Short mmCIF file of C-alpha atoms in Angstrom, two decimals:
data_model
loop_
_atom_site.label_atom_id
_atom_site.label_comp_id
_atom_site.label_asym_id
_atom_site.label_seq_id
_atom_site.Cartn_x
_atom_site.Cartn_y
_atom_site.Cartn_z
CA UNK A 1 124.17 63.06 27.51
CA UNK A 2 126.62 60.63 26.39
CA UNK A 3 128.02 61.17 22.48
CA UNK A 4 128.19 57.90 21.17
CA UNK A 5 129.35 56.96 17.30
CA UNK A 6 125.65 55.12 15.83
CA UNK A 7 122.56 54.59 18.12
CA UNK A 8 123.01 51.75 19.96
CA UNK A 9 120.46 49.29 20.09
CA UNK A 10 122.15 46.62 22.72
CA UNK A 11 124.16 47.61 25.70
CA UNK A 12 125.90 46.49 27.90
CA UNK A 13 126.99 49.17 31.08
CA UNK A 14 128.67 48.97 34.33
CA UNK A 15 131.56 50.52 36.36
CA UNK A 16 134.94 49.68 35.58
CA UNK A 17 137.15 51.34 38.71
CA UNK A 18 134.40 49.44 41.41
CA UNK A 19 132.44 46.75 41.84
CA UNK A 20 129.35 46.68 40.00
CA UNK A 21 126.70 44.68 38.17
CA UNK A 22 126.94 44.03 34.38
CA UNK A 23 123.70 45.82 32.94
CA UNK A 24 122.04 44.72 29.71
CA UNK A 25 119.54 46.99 28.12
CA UNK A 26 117.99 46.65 24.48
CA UNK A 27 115.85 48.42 22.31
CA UNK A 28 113.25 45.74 21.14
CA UNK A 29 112.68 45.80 25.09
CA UNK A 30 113.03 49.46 24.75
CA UNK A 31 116.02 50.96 26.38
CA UNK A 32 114.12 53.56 27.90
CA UNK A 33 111.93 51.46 29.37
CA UNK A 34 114.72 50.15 31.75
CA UNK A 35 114.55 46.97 31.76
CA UNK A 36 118.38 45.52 32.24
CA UNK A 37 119.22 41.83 32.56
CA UNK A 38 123.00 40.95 34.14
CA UNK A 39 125.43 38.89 32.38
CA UNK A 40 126.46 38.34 36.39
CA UNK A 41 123.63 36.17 38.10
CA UNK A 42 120.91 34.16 36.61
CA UNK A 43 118.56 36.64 38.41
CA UNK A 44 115.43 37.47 36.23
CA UNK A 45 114.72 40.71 34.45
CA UNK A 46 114.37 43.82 36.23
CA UNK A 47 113.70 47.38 35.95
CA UNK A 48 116.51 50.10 37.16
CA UNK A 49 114.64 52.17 39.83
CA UNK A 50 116.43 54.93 38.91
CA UNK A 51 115.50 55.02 35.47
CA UNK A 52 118.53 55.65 34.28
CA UNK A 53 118.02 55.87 30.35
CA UNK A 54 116.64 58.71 29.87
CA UNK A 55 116.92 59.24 26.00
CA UNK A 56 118.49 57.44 22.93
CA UNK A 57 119.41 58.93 19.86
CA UNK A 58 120.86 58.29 16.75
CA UNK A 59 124.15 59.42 18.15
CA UNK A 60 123.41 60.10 21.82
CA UNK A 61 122.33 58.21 25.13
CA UNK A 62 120.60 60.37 27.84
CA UNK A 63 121.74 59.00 31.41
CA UNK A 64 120.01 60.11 34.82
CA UNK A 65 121.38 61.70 37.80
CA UNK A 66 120.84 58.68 39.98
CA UNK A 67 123.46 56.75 41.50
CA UNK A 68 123.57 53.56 39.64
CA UNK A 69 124.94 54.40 36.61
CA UNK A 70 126.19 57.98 37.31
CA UNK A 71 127.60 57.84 40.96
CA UNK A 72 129.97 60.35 41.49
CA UNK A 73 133.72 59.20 40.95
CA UNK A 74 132.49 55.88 38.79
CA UNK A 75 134.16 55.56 35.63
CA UNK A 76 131.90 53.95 33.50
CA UNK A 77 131.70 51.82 30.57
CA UNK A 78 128.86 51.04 27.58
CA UNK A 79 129.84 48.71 25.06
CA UNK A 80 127.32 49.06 22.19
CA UNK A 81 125.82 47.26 19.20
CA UNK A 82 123.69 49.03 16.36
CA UNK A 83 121.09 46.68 15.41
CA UNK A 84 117.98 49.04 13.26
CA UNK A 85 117.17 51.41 15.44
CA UNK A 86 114.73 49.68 17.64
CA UNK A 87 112.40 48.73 14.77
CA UNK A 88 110.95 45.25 15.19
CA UNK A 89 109.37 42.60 12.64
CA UNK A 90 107.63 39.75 13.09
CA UNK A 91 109.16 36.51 11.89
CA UNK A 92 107.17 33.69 11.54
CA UNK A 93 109.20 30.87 9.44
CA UNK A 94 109.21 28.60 12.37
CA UNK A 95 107.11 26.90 15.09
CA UNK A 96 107.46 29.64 17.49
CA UNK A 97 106.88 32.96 16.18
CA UNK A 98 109.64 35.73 16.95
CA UNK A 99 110.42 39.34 17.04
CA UNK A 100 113.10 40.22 15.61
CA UNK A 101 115.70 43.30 14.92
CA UNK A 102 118.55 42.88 12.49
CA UNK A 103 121.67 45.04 11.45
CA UNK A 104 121.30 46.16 8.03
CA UNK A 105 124.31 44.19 7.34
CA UNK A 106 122.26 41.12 8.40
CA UNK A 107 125.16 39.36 10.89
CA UNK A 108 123.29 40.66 13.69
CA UNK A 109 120.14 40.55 15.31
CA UNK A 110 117.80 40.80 18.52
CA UNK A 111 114.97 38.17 19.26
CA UNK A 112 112.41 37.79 21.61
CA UNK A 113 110.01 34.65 21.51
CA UNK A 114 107.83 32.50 23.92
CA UNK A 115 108.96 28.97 24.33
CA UNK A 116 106.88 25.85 24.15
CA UNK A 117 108.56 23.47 25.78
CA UNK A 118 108.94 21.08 22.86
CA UNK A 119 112.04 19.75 22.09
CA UNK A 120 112.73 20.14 18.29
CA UNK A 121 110.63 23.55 17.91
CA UNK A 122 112.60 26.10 15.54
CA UNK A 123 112.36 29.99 16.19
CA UNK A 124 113.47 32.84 13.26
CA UNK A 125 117.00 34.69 14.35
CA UNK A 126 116.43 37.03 11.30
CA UNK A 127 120.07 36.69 10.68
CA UNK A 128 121.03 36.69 6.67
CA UNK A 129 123.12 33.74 7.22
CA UNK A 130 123.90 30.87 9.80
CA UNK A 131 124.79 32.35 12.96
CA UNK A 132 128.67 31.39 14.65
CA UNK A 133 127.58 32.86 17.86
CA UNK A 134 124.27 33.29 20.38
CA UNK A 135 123.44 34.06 23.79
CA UNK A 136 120.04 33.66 25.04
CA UNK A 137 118.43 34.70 28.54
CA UNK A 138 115.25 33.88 29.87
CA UNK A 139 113.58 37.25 31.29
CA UNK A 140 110.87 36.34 33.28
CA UNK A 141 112.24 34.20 35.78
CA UNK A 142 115.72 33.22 37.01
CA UNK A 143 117.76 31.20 34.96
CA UNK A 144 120.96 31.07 33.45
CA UNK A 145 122.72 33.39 31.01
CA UNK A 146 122.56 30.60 27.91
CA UNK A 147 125.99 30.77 25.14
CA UNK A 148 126.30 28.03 22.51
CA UNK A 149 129.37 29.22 19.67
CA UNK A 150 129.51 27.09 16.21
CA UNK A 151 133.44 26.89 16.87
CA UNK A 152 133.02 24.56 20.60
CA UNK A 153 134.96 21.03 20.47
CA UNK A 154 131.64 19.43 20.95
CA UNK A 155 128.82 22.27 19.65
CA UNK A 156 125.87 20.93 21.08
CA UNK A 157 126.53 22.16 24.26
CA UNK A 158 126.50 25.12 26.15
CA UNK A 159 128.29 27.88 28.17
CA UNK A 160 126.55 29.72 30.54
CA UNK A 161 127.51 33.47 31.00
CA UNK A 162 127.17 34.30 34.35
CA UNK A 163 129.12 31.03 35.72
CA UNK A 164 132.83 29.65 35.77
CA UNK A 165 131.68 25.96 34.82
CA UNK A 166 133.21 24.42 31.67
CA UNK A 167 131.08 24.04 28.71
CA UNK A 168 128.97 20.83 28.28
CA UNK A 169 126.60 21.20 31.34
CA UNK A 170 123.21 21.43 29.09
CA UNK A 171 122.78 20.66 25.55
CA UNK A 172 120.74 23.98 23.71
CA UNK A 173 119.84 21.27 21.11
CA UNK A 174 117.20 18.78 20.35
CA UNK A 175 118.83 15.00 21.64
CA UNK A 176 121.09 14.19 18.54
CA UNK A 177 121.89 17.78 17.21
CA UNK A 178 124.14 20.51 17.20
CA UNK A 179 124.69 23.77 16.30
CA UNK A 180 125.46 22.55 13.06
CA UNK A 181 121.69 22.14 12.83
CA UNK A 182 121.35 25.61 13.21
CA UNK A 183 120.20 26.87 9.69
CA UNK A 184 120.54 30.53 7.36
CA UNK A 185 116.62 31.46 9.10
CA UNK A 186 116.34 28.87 12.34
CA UNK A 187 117.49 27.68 15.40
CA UNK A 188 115.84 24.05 16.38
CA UNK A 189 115.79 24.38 20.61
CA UNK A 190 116.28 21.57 22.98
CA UNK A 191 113.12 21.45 25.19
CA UNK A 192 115.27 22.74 28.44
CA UNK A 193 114.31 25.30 30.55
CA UNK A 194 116.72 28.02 30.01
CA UNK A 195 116.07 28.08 26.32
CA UNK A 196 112.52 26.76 26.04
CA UNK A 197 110.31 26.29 29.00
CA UNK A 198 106.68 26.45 28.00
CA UNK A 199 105.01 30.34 28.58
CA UNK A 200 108.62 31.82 29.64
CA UNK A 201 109.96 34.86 27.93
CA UNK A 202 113.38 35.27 26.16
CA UNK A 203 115.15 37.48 24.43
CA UNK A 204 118.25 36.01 22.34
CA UNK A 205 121.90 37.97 20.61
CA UNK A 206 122.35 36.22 17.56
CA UNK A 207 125.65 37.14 15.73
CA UNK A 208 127.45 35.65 12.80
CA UNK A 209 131.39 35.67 11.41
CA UNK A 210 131.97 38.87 9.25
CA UNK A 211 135.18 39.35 7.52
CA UNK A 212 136.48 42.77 9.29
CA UNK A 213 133.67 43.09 11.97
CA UNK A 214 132.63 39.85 13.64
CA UNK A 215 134.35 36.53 14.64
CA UNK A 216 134.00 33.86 16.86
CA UNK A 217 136.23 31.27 17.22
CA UNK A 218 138.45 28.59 19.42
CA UNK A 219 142.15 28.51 20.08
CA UNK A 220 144.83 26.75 21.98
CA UNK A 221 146.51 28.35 24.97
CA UNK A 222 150.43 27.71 25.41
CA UNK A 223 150.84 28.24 28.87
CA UNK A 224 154.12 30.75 27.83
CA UNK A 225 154.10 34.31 28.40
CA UNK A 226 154.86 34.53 25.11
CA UNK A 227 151.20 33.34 24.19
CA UNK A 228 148.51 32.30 21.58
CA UNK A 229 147.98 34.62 18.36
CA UNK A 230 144.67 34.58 17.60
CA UNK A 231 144.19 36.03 14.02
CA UNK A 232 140.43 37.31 13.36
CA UNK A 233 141.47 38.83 9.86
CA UNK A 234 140.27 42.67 11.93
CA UNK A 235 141.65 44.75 14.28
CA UNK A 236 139.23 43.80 17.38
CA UNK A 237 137.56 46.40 19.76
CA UNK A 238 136.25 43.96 22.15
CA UNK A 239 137.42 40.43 22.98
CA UNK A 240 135.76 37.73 25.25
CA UNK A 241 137.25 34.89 25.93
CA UNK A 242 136.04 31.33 28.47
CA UNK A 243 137.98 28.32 28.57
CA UNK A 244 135.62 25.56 27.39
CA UNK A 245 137.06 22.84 29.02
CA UNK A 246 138.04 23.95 32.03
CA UNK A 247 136.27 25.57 35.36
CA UNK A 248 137.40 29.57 34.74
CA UNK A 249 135.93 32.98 34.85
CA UNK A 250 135.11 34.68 31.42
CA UNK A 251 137.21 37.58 30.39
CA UNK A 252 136.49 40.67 28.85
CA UNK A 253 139.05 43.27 27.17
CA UNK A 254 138.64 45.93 24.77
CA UNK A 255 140.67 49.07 23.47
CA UNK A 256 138.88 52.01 24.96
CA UNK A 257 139.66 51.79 28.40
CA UNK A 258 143.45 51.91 28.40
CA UNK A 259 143.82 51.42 24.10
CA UNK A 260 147.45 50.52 23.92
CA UNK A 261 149.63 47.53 24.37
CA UNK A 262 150.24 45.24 26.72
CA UNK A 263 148.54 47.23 29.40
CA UNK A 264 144.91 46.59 28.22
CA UNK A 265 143.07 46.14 31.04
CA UNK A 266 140.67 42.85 32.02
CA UNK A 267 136.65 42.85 33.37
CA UNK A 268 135.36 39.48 34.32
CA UNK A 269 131.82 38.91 33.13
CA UNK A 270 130.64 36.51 35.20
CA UNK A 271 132.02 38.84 38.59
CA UNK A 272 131.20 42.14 40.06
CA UNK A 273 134.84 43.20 40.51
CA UNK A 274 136.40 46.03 39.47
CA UNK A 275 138.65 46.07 35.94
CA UNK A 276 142.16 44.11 36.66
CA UNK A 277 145.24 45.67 35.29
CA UNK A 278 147.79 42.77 35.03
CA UNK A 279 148.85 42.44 31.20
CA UNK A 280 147.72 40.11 29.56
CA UNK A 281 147.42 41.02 25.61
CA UNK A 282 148.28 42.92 22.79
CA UNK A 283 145.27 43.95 20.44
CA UNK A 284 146.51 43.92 16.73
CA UNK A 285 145.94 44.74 13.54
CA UNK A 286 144.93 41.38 12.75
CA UNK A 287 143.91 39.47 16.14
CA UNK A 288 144.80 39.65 18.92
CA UNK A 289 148.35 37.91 21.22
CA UNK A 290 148.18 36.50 24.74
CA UNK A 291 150.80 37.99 26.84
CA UNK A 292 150.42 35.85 30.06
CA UNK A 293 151.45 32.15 30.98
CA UNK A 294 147.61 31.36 32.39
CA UNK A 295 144.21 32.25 32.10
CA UNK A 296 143.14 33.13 28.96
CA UNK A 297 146.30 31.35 28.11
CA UNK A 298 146.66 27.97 30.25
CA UNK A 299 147.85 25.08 27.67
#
């Protein structure tokens, strides 16, 4: 049984010593249940054979004895999002009908929804508010791991989470709009297959800017060891960061694994490999300040 500080409702879990898949587990697709996406290939959903979740409670996570999450000498990692506990409502303000879970504070939120394939058909987030950030996967076949982020140079176009492509490969928007067309209660979807091929499945992360809690955002590398600041107004507990315009991996860092500066360590989301432990940032009170003369930090 693993202690955890809220119940988690999204998760994200692999190995951070080895190399492992990146697991993603929910609880509108019940965590339980087993059923993981990875943020790593563009491989449909699947079911842990293991089943490795074997309880979740409002401050716990029950994990199996099987080897792919518990194998002996793994050190393991679960980043985790409260959302409400797992309970669902239907939302039914746009063409597609959704399910939806949203955080109490309304800046976050779960979806699952068919897709049409019509170009220009809107689906609820639930959010309270615009969102700044999604990601959106399509479950029941392979396909990649959709990102679109309000803050892009151009924001009609996409990244794609489980590859090291720059951003402008697929729009996620109906010819002519952007993500500024994204509204307080809908997002209007292009007609493309990894957001809205007719009878697939999908489940979406929708998250928007919170003063202390959430931001999303660009900024401009300086190639100098003495790098970018990049103020989010919070002291962060997980950063990702993906140059947009250039071919590069994605890069995750957060303060639990080593907690202090410089030496927090990296994870590559779009890799299997273990955690890297070149320095490469201070986390601050405020933001956050690259501490290497490339990637995340090439001008």
């Amino acid at each position: 049984t693993i202690t955890t500080e809220n119940q988690p409702d999204l998760i994200f879990i692999r190995a951070y010593n080895q190399s492992q898949n990146w697991y993603v587990v929910d609880s509108t697709r019940v965590i339980t249940d087993n059923k993981y996406w990875l943020t790593n290939t563009s491989d449909a959903e699947d079911t842990l054979p293991q089943a490795n979740f074997t309880s979740v409670g409002a401050t716990s996570v029950g994990i199996s004895s099987g080897t792919w999450l518990n194998s002996t000498g793994s050190n393991m990692q679960m980043w985790m999002w409260r959302m409400n506990g797992g309970t669902t409502s239907t939302n039914t303000l746009g063409d597609v009908t959704s399910t939806v879970q949203v955080d109490p504070t309304g800046n976050m939120s779960i979806i699952t929804y068919t897709g049409t394939g019509v170009a220009g058909d809107t689906v609820g987030h639930g959010l309270s508010q615009a969102p700044d950030f999604f990601i959106i996967k399509r479950l029941n076949t392979g396909d990649n791991n959709m990102v679109a982020a309000r803050a892009y140079p151009n924001n009609a176009n996409d990244l794609r989470l489980d590859v090291t492509g720059a951003g402008g490969a697929t729009s996620l928007f109906p010819s002519g709009e952007s993500f500024d067309n994204v509204t307080a209660t809908l997002y209007p979807m292009a007609s493309n297959v990894p957001v809205n091929a007719s009878g697939s499945t999908y489940v979406g992360y929708f998250f928007s800017n919170c003063e202390g809690f959430i931001k999303s955002a660009m900024y401009e590398g300086n190639a100098n060891a003495d790098g970018t600041f990049v103020y989010t107004g919070f002291r962060p507990a997980l950063i990702i960061c993906k140059s947009f315009d250039s071919i590069s991996n994605w890069i995750l860092y957060d303060d639990k694994r080593e907690g202090y500066n410089v030496d927090n360590d990296s994870l590559i989301p779009n890799e299997t490999t273990a955690g890297a432990t070149t320095d490469m940032i201070d986390i601050l009170s405020n933001g956050f300040k690259l501490r290497i003369s490339t990637l995340p930090n090439a001008a």
